[in-house]
mmCIF file of C-alpha atoms and ligand atoms in Angstrom:
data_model
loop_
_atom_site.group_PDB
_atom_site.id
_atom_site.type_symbol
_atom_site.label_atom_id
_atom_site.label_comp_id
_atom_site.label_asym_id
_atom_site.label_seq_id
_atom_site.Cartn_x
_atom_site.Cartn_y
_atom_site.Cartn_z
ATOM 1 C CA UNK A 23 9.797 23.022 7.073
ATOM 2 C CA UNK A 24 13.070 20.738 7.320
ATOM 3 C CA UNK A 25 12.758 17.330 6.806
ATOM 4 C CA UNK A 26 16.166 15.620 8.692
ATOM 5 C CA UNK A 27 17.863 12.887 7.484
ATOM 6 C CA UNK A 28 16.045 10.276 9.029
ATOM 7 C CA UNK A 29 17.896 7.314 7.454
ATOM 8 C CA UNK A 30 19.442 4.621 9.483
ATOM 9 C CA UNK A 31 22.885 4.061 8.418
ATOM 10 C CA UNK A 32 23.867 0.401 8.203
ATOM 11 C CA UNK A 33 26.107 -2.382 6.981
ATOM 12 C CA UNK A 34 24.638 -4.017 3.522
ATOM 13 C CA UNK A 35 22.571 -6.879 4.434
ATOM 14 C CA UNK A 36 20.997 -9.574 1.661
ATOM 15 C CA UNK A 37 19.194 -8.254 -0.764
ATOM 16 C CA UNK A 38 15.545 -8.972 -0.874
ATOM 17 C CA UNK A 39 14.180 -11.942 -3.229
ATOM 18 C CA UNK A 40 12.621 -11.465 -6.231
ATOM 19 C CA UNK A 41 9.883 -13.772 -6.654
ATOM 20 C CA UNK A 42 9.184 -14.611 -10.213
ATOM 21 C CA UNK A 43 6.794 -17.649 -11.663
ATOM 22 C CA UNK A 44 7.385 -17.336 -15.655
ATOM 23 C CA UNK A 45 4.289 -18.339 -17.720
ATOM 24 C CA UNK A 46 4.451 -21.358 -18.930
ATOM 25 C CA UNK A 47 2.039 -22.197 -22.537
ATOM 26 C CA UNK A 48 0.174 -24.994 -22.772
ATOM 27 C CA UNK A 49 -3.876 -25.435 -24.160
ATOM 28 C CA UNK A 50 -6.686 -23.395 -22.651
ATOM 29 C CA UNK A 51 -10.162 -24.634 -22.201
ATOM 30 C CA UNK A 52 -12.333 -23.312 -25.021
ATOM 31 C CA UNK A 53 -14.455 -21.807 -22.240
ATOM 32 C CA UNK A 54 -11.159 -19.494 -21.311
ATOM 33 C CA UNK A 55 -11.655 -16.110 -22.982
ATOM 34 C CA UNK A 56 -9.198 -14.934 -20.600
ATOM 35 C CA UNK A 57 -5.344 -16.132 -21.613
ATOM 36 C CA UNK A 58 -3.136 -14.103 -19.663
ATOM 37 C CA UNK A 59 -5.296 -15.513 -16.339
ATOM 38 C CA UNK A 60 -4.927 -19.141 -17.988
ATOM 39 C CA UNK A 61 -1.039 -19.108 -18.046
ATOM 40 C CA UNK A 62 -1.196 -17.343 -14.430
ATOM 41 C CA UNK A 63 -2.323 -21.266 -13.959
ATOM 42 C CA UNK A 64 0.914 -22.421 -14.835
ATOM 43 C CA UNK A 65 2.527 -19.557 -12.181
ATOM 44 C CA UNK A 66 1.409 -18.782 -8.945
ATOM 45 C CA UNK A 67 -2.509 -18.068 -8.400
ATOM 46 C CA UNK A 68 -3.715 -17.403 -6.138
ATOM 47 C CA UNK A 69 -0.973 -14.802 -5.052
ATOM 48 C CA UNK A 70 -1.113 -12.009 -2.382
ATOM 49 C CA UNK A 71 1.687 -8.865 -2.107
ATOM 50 C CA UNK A 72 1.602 -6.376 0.536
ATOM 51 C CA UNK A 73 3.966 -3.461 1.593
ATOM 52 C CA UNK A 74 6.193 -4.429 4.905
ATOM 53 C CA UNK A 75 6.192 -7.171 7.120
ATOM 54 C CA UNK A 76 2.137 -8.135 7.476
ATOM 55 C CA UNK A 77 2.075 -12.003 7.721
ATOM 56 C CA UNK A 78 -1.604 -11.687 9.362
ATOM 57 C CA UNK A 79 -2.953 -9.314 7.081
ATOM 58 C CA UNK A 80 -1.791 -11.299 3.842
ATOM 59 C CA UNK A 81 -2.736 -14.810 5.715
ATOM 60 C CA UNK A 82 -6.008 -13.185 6.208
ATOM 61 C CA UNK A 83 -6.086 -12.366 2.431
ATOM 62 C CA UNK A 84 -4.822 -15.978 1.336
ATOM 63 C CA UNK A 85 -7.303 -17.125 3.599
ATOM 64 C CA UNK A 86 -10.394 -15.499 1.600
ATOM 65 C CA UNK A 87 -8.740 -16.423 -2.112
ATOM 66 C CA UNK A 88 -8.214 -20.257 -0.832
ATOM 67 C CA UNK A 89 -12.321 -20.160 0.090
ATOM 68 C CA UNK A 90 -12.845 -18.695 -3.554
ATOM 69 C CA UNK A 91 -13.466 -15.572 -3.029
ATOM 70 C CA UNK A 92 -12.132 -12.456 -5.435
ATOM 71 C CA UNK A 93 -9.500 -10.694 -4.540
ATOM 72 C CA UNK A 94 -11.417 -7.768 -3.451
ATOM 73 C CA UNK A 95 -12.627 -9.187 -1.095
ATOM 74 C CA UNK A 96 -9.026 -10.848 -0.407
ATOM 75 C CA UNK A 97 -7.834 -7.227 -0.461
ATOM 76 C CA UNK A 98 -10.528 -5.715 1.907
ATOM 77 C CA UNK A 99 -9.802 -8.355 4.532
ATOM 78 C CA UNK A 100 -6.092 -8.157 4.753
ATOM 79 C CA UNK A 101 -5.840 -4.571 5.441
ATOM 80 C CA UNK A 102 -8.507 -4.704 8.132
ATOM 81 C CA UNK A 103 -6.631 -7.016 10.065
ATOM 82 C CA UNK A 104 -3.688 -4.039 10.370
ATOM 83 C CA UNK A 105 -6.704 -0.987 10.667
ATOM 84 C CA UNK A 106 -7.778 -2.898 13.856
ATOM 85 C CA UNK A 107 -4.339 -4.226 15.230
ATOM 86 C CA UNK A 108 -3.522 -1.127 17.614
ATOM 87 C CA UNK A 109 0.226 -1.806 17.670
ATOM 88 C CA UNK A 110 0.411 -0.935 13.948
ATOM 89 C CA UNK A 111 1.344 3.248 14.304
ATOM 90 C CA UNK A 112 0.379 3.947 10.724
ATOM 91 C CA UNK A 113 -3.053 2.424 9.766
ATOM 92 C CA UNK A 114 -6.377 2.690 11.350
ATOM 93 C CA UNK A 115 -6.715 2.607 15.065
ATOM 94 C CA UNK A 116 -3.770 3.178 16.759
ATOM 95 C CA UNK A 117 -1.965 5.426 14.355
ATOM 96 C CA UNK A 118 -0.394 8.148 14.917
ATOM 97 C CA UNK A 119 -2.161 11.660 14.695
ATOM 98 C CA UNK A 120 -2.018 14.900 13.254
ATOM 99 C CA UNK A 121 -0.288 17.597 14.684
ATOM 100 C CA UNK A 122 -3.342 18.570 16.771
ATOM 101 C CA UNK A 123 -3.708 15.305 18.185
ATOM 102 C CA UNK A 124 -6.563 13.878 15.729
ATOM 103 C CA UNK A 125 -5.934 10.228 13.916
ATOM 104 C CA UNK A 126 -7.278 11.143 10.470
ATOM 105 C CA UNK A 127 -7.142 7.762 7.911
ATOM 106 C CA UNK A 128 -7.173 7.736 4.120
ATOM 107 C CA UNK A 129 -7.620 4.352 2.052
ATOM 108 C CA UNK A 130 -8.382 3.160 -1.523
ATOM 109 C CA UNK A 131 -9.447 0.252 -2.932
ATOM 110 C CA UNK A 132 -9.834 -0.683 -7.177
ATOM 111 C CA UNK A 133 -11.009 -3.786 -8.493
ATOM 112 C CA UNK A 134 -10.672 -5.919 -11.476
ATOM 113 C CA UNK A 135 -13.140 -3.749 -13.521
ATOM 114 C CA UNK A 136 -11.169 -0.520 -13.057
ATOM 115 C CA UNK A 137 -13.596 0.365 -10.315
ATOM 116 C CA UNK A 138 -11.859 2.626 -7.728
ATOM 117 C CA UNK A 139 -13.054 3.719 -4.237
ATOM 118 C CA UNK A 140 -11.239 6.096 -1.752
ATOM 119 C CA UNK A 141 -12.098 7.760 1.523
ATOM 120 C CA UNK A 142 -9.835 10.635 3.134
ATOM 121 C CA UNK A 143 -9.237 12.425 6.672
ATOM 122 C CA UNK A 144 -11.101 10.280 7.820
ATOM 123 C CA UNK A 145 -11.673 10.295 11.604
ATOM 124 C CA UNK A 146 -13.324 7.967 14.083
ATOM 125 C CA UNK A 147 -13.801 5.234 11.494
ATOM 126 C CA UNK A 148 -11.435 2.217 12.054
ATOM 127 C CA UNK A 149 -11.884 0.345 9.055
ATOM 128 C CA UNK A 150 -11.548 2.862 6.206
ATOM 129 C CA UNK A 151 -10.966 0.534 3.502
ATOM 130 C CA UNK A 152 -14.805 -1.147 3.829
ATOM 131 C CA UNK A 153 -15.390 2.301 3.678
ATOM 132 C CA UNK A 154 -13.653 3.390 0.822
ATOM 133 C CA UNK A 155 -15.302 -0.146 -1.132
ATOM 134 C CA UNK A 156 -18.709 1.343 0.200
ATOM 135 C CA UNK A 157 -17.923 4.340 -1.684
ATOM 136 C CA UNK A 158 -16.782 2.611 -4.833
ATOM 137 C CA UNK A 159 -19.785 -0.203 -4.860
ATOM 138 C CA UNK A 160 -22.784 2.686 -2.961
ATOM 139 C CA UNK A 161 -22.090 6.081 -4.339
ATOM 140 C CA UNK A 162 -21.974 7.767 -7.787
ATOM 141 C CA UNK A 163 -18.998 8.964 -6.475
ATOM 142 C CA UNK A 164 -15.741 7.923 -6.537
ATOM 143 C CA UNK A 165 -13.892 9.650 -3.046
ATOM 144 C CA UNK A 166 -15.586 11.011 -0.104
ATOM 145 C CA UNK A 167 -13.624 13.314 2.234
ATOM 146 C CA UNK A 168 -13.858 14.239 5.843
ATOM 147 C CA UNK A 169 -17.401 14.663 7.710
ATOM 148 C CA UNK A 170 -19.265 13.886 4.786
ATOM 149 C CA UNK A 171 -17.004 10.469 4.547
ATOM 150 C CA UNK A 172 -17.509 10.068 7.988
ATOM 151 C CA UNK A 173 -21.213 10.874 7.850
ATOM 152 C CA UNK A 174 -21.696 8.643 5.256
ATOM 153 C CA UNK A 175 -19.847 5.684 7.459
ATOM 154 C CA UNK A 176 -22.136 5.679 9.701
ATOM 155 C CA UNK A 177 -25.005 5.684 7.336
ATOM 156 C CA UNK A 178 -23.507 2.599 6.342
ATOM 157 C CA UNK A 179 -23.022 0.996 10.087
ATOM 158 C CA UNK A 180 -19.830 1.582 10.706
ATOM 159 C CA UNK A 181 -19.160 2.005 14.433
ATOM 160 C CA UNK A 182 -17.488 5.186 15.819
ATOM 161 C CA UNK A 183 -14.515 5.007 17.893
ATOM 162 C CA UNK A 184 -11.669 7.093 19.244
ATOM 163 C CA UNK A 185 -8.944 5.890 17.070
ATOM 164 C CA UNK A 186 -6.424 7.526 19.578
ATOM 165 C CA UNK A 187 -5.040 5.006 22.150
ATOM 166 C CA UNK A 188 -3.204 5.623 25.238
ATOM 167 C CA UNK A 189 0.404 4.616 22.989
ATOM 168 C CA UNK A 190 -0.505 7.014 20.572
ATOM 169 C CA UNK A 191 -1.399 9.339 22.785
ATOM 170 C CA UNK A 192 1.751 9.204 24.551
ATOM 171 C CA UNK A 193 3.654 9.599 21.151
ATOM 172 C CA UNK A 194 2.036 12.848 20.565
ATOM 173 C CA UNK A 195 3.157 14.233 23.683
ATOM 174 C CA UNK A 196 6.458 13.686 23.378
ATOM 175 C CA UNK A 197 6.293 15.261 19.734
ATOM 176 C CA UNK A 198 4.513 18.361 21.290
ATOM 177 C CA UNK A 199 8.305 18.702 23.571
ATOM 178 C CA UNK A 200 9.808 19.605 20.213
ATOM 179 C CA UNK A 201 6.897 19.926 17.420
ATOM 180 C CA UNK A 202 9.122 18.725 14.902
ATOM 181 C CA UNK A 203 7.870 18.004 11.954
ATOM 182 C CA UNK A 204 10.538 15.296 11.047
ATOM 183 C CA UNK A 205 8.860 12.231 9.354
ATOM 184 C CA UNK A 206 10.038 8.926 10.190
ATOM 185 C CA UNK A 207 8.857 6.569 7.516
ATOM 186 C CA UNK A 208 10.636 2.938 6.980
ATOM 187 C CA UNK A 209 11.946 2.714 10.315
ATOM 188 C CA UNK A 210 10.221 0.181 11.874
ATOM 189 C CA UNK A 211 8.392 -3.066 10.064
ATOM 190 C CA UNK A 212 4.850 -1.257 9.966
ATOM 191 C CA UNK A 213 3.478 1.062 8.133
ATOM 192 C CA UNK A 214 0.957 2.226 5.697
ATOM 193 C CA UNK A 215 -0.398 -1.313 4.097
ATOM 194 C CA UNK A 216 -1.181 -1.396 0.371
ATOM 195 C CA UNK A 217 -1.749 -5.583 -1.032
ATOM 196 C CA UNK A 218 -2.247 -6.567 -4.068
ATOM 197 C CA UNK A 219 -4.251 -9.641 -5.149
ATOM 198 C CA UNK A 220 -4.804 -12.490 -7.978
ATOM 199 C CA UNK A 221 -7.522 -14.602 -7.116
ATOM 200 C CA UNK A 222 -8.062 -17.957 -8.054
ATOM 201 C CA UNK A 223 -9.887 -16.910 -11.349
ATOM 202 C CA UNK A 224 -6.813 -14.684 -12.197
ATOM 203 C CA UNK A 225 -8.339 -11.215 -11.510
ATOM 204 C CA UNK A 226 -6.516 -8.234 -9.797
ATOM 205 C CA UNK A 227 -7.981 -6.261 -7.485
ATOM 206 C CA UNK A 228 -5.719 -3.724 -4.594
ATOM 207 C CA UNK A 229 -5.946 -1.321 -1.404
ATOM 208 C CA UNK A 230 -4.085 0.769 0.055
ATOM 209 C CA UNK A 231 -4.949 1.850 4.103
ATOM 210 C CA UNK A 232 -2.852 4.672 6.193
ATOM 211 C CA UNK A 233 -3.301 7.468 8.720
ATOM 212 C CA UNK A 234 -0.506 9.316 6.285
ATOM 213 C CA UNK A 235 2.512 11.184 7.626
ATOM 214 C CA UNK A 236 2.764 11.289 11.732
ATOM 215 C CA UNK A 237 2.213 15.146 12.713
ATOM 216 C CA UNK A 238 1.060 15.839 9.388
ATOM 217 C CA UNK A 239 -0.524 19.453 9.444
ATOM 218 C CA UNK A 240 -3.933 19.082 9.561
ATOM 219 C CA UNK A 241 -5.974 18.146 6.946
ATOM 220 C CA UNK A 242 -2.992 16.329 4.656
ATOM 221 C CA UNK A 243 -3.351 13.793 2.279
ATOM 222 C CA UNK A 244 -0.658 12.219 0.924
ATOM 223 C CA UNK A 245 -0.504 9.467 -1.954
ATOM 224 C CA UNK A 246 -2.350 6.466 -0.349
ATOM 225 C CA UNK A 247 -5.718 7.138 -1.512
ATOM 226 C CA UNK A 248 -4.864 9.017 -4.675
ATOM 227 C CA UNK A 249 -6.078 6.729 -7.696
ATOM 228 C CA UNK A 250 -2.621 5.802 -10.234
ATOM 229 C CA UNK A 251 -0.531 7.494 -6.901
ATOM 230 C CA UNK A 252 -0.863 4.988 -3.876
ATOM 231 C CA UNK A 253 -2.218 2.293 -6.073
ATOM 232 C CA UNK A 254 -3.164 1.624 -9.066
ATOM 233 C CA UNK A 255 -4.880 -2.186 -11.001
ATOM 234 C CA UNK A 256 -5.381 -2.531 -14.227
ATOM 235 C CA UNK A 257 -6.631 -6.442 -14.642
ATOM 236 C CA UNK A 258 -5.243 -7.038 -18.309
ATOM 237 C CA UNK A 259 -1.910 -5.929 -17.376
ATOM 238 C CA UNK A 260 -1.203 -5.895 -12.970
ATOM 239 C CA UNK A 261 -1.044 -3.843 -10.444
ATOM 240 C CA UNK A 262 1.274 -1.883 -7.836
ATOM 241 C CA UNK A 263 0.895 0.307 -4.720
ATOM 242 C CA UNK A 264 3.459 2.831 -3.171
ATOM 243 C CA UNK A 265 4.701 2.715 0.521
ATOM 244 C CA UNK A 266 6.739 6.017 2.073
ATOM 245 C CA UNK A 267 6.736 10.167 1.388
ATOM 246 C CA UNK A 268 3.276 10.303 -0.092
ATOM 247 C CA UNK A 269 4.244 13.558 -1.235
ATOM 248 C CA UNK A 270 6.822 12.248 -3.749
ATOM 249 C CA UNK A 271 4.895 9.658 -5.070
ATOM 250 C CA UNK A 272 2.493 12.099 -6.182
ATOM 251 C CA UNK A 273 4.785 13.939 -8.151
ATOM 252 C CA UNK A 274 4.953 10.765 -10.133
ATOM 253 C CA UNK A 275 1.632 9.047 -10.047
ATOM 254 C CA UNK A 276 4.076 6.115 -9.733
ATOM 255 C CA UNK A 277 1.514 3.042 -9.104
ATOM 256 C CA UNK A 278 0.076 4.102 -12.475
ATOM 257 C CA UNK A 279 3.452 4.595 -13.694
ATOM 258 C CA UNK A 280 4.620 1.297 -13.168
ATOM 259 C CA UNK A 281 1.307 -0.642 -14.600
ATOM 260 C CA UNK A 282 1.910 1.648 -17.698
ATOM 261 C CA UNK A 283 5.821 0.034 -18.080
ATOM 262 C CA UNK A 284 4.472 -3.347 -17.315
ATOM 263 C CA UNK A 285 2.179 -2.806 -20.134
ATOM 264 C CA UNK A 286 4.890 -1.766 -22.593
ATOM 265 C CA UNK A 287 6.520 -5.103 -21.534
ATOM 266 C CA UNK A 288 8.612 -4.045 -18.327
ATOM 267 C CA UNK A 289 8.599 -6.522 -15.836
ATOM 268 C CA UNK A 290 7.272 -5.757 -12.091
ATOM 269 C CA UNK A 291 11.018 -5.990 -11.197
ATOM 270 C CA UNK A 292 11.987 -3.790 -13.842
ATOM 271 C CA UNK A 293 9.199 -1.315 -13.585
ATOM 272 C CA UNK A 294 9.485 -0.478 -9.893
ATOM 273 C CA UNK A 295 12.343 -0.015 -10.159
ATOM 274 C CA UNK A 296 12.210 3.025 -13.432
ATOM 275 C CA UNK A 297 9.289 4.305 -10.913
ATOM 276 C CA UNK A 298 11.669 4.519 -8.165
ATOM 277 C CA UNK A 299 14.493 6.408 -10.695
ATOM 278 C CA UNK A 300 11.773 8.741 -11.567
ATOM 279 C CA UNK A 301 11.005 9.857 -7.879
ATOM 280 C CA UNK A 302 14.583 10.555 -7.488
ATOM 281 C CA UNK A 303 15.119 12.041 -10.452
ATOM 282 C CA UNK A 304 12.526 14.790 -9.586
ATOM 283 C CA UNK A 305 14.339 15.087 -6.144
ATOM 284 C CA UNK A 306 17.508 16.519 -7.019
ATOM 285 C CA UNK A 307 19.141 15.706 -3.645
ATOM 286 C CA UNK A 308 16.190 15.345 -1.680
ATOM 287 C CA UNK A 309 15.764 12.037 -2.177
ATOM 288 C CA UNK A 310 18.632 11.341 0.671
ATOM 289 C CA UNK A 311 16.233 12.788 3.155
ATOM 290 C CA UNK A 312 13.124 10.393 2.648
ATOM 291 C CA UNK A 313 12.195 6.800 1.060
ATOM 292 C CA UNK A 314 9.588 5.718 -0.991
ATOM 293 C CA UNK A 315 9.040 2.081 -1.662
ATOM 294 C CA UNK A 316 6.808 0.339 -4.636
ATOM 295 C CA UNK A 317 5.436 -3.411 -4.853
ATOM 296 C CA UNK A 318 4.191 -4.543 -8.326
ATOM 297 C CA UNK A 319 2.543 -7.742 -9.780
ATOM 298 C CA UNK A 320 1.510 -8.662 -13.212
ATOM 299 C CA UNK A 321 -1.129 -10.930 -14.783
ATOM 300 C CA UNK A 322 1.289 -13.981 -15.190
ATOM 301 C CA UNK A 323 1.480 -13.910 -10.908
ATOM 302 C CA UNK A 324 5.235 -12.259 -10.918
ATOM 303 C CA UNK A 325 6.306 -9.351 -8.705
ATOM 304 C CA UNK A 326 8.441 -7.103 -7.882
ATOM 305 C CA UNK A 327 9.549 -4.736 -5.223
ATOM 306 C CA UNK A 328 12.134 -1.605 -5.037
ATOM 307 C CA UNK A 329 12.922 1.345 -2.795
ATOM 308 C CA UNK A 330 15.044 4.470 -2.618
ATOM 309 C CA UNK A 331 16.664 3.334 0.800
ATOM 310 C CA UNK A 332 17.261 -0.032 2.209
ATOM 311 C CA UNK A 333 14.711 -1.373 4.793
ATOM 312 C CA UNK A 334 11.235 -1.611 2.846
ATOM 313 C CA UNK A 335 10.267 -5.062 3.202
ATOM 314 C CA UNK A 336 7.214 -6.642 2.010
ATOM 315 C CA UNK A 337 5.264 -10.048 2.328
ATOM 316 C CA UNK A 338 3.982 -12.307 -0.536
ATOM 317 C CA UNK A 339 1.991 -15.455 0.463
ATOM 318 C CA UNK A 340 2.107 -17.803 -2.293
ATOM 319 C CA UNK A 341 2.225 -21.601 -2.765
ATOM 320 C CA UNK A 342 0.616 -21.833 1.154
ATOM 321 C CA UNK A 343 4.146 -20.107 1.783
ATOM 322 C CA UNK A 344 3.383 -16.681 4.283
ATOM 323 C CA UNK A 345 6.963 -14.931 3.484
ATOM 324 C CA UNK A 346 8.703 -11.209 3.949
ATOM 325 C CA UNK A 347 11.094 -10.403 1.849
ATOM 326 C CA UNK A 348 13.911 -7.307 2.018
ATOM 327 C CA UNK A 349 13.471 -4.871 -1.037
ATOM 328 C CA UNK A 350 16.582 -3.876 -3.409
ATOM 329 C CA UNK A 351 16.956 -0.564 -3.017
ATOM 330 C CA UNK A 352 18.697 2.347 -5.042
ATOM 331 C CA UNK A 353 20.897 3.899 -2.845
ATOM 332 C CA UNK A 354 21.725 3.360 0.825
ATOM 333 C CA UNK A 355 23.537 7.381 1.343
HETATM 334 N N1 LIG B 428 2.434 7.042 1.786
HETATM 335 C C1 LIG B 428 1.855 7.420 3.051
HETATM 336 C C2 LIG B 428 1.491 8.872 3.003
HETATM 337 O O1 LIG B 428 2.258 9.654 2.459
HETATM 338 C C3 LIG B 428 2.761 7.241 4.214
HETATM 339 C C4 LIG B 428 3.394 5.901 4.363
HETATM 340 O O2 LIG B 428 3.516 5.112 3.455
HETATM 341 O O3 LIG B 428 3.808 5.657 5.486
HETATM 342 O O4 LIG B 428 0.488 9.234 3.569
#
């Protein structure tokens, strides 16, 4: 199977904007057992990071941590708002299908405890990430695939629904001319949506929502709901999720990857970016052919955001500022 070089060439445009807050000192309460979340104070809390250009799905999400509430349920919201917006071609209803014509959905979700959820090929369910937090907060398991997930969704109350509309159906049509399998990820300002959170009481929690590759063969599952691989939280040190070829990001488990460099002191910034070295690395030349893109946060409220090709954007709401910002990126051939 050939993957062609999909990569828009273009002029250098600005670099995207590294947000950083640095911790600032100063005296906690003696009811504070939790430091790191005190100087988050000081920075930017609450704070909410997500993977392209979603200014409704992080409102949403800044929305639910300026009421109080965690940033689970922060992160739950947010990506529902792209699973039900039908113009988004790569999450929930709407997105593009398989190569036999069936919209199959994978999601994630962790929270601050290390608790992890994750549902996968997935069909007729629009909002897979509830699902995937029913599995993590209903179950004694942690990942539920296929009729059994779906089984299980409507146990719960979710509704079924034909997750193929008359644009997507359209799409597939046209692909069926040529049935080539020739992934276009990065394109286009929407795609699969992983957010990460800090909520008010500085806890991390992420998810991470997708129908995966268009034309996939069926039965695929790429990186999005694949614990340390699409996303990965740990609440003393951050958290980061992965955007692009799923199958790459495997090869690195590089949302774990990059908590585990924050940890020995890397910043987000600094850690994405080794994650994103890594991936092409492994590639040899490959890595011309296909982007991957990884957002990161850390305790203090500072993030961080790098790609293989330029394009990846991603949206922070902060400071009652909604923003999207263009990625740095490691090579543009
Ligand atoms: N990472 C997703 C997957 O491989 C695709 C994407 O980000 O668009 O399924």
């Amino acid at each position: 199977m050939k993957r062609r070089n999909f990569l828009q060439k273009a002029s250098l445009t600005s670099l995207g904007v590294m947000v950083s807050v640095s911790a600032t000192s100063c005296k906690t309460k003696k009811e504070d057992t939790k430091p790191l979340s005190y100087l988050n104070n000081k920075g930017i809390k609450p704070i909410v990071i997500a993977t392209w250009n979603v200014p409704n799905a992080t409102a949403k999400a800044w929305q639910v941590l300026q009421n109080g509430g965690s940033a689970l349920d922060a992160v739950e919201q947010g990506c529902r708002i792209e699973e039900e917006d039908t113009s988004n071609s790569s999450v929930g209803k709407g997105g593009l299908p398989d190569r036999d014509g069936n919209v199959t959905l994978d999601a994630c979700i962790m929270d601050k405890d290390g608790n992890y959820g994750a549902v996968m090929n997935v069909q007729n369910i629009t909002h897979v990430i509830s699902l995937a937090r029913r599995v993590m907060e209903e179950t004694p398991h942690v990942i539920l695939a296929g009729k059994g997930a779906e089984k299980f969704g409507y146990e719960q109350g979710f509704t079924k629904e034909n997750l193929l509309t008359e644009s997507s159906k359209k799409a597939w049509d046209k692909w069926k001319e040529t049935s080539q399998y020739n992934p276009i990820i990065n394109i286009e300002n929407h795609d699969t949506i992983g957010m990460l959170a800090i909520d008010s009481r500085g806890d991390i929690s992420g998810a991470c929502t997708t129908s995966g590759l268009a034309y996939k063969m069926a039965g695929r599952i790429g990186d999005s709901p694949i614990i340390g691989s699409g996303l990965f939280i740990d609440n003393e040190v951050g958290g980061a999720t992965a955007t692009g070829m799923g199958e790459e990001v495997l090869k690195t488990v590089g949302s774990f990857l990059i908590v585990e460099l924050m940890r020995q002191g890397k910043t987000p910034q600094e850690a994405c970016e080794e994650a994103v070295r890594r991936v092409v690395k492994k590639s040899g030349d490959r890595f011309k052919d296909f982007q991957v893109g990884f957002i990161a946060i850390n305790k203090e409220g500072e993030t961080g955001a790098f790609c293989i090709h330029e394009w990846f954007t991603y949206t922070v709401y902060k400071q009652g500022e909604n923003k999207n910002y263009k990625s740095s990126y490691y090579n543009k051939a």
